[in-house]
Short mmCIF file of C-alpha atoms in Angstrom, two decimals:
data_model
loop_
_atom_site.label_atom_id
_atom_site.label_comp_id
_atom_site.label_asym_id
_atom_site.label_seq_id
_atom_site.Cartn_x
_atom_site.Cartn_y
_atom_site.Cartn_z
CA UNK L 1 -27.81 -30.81 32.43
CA UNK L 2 -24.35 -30.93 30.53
CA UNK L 3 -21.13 -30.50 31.80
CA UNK L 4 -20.67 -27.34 30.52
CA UNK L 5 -24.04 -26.16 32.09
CA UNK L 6 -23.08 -28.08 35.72
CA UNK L 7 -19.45 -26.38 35.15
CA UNK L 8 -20.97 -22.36 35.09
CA UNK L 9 -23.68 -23.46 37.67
CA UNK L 10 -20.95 -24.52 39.94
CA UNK L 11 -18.07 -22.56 39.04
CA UNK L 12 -15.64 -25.74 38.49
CA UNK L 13 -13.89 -26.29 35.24
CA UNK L 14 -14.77 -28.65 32.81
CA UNK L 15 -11.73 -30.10 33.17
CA UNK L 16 -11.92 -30.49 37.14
CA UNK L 17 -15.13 -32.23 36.26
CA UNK L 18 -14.02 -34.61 34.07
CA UNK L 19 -11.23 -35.08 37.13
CA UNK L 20 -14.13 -35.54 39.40
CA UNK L 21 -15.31 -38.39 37.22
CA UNK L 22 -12.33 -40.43 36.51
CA UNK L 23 -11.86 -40.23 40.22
CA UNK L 24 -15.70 -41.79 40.91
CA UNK L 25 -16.59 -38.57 42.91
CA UNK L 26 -19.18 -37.74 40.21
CA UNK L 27 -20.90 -40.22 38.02
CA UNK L 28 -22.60 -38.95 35.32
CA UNK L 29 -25.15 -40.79 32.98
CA UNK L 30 -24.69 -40.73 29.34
CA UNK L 31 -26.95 -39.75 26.36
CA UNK L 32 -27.35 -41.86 23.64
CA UNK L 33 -25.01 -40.12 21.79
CA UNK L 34 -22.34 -40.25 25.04
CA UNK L 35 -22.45 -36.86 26.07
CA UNK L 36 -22.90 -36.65 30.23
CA UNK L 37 -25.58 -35.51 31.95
CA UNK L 38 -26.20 -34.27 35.67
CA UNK L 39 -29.02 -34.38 37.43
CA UNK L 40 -29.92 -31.15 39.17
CA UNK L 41 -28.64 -32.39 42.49
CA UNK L 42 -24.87 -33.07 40.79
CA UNK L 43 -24.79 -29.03 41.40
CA UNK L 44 -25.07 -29.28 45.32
CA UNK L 45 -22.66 -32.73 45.36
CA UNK L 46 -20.01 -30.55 43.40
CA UNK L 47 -20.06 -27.71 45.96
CA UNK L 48 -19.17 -30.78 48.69
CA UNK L 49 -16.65 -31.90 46.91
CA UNK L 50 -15.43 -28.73 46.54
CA UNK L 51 -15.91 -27.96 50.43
CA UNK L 52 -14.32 -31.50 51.24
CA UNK L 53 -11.45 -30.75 48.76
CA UNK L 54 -10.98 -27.16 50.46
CA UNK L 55 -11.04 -28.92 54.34
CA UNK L 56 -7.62 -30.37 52.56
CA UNK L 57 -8.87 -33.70 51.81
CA UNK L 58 -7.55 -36.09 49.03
CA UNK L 59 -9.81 -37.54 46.29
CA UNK L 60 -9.26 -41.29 47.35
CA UNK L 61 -10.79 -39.53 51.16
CA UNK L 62 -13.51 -37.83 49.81
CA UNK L 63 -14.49 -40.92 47.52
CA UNK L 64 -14.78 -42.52 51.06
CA UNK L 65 -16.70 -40.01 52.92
CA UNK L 66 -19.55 -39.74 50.01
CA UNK L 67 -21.45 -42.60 50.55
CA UNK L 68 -22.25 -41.34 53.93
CA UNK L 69 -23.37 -37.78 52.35
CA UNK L 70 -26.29 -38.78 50.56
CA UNK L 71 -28.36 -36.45 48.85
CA UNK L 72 -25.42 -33.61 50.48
CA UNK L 73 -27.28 -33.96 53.74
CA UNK L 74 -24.90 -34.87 57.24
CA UNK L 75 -25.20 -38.52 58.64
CA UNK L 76 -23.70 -39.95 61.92
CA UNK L 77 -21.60 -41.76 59.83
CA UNK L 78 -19.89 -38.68 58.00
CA UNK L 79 -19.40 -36.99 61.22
CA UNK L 80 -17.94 -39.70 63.06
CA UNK L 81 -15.61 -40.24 59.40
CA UNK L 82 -14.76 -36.06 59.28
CA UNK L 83 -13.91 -36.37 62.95
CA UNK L 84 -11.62 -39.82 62.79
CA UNK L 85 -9.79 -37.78 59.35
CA UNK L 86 -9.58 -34.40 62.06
CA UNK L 87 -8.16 -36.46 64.75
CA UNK L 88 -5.53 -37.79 61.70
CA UNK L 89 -4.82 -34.63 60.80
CA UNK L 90 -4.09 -33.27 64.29
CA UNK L 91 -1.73 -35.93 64.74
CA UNK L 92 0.19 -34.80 61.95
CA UNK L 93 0.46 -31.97 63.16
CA UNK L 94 1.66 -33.00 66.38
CA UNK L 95 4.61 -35.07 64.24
CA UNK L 96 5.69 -31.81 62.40
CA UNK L 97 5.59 -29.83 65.85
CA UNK L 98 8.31 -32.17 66.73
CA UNK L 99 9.85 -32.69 63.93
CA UNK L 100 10.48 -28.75 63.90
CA UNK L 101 11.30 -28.55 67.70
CA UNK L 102 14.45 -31.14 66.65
CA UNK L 103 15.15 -28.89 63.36
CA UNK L 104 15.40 -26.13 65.52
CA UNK L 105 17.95 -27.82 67.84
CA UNK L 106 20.42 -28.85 65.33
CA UNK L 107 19.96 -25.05 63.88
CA UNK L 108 20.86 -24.27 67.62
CA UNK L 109 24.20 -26.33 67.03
CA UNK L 110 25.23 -25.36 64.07
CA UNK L 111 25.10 -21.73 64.79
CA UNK L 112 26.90 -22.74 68.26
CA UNK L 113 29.79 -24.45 66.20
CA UNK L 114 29.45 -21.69 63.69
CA UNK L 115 30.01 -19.29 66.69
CA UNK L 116 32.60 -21.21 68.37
CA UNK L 117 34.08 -24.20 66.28
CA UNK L 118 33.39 -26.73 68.57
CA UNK L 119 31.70 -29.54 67.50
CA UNK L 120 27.24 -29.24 66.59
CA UNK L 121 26.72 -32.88 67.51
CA UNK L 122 24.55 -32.89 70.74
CA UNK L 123 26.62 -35.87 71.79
CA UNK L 124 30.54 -34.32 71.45
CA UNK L 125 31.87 -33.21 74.24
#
């Protein structure tokens, strides 16, 4: 099929296709006059892409986790790669948490010196 056909079958731009491509998450063949072509599966390894790109993962991730996709269908491999990339993710997370918790303490200080002049620092006496 073309990439216009692939794009209405699969509700993805042309464009985002063409994205797809340059970034080696989809590799079309070519006709002999150089337009693509998808095979029929291309329409099911969009809709992972898609799914992969929704779970909030980045093209250069995805172009990792493929090879253990094959044909769309689960391996060990891609669970034990989704899981390492959830564990990433939650430790993130984790970093922000605190990263918030010590935001929220120098908002505590300011409004403390705002309140009563005395110095915000957590250190001043």
């Amino acid at each position: 099929m073309r990439i216009g056909e692939l794009a209405a079958r699969t509700g993805v731009s042309v464009r985002a296709l063409r994205y797809y491509e340059e970034q080696e998450l989809l590799v079309p063949e070519r006709s002999h006059s150089g337009q693509r072509l998808y095979p029929d599966g291309a329409v099911d390894h969009v809709r992972l892409i898609q799914q992969l790109y929704a779970a909030g993962l980045s093209s250069r991730t995805i172009v990792e986790l493929l090879p253990y996709a094959p044909d769309g269908r689960a391996t060990p491999e891609l669970l034990d790669r989704l899981s390492a990339e959830r564990d990433r993710v939650e430790g993130r997370i984790t970093e922000l948490v605190g990263t918030r918790d010590r935001l929220d303490s120098v908002i505590t200080g300011a409004t403390s010196n705002l309140r009563t002049g005395r110095s915000c620092r957590a250190d001043a006496s």
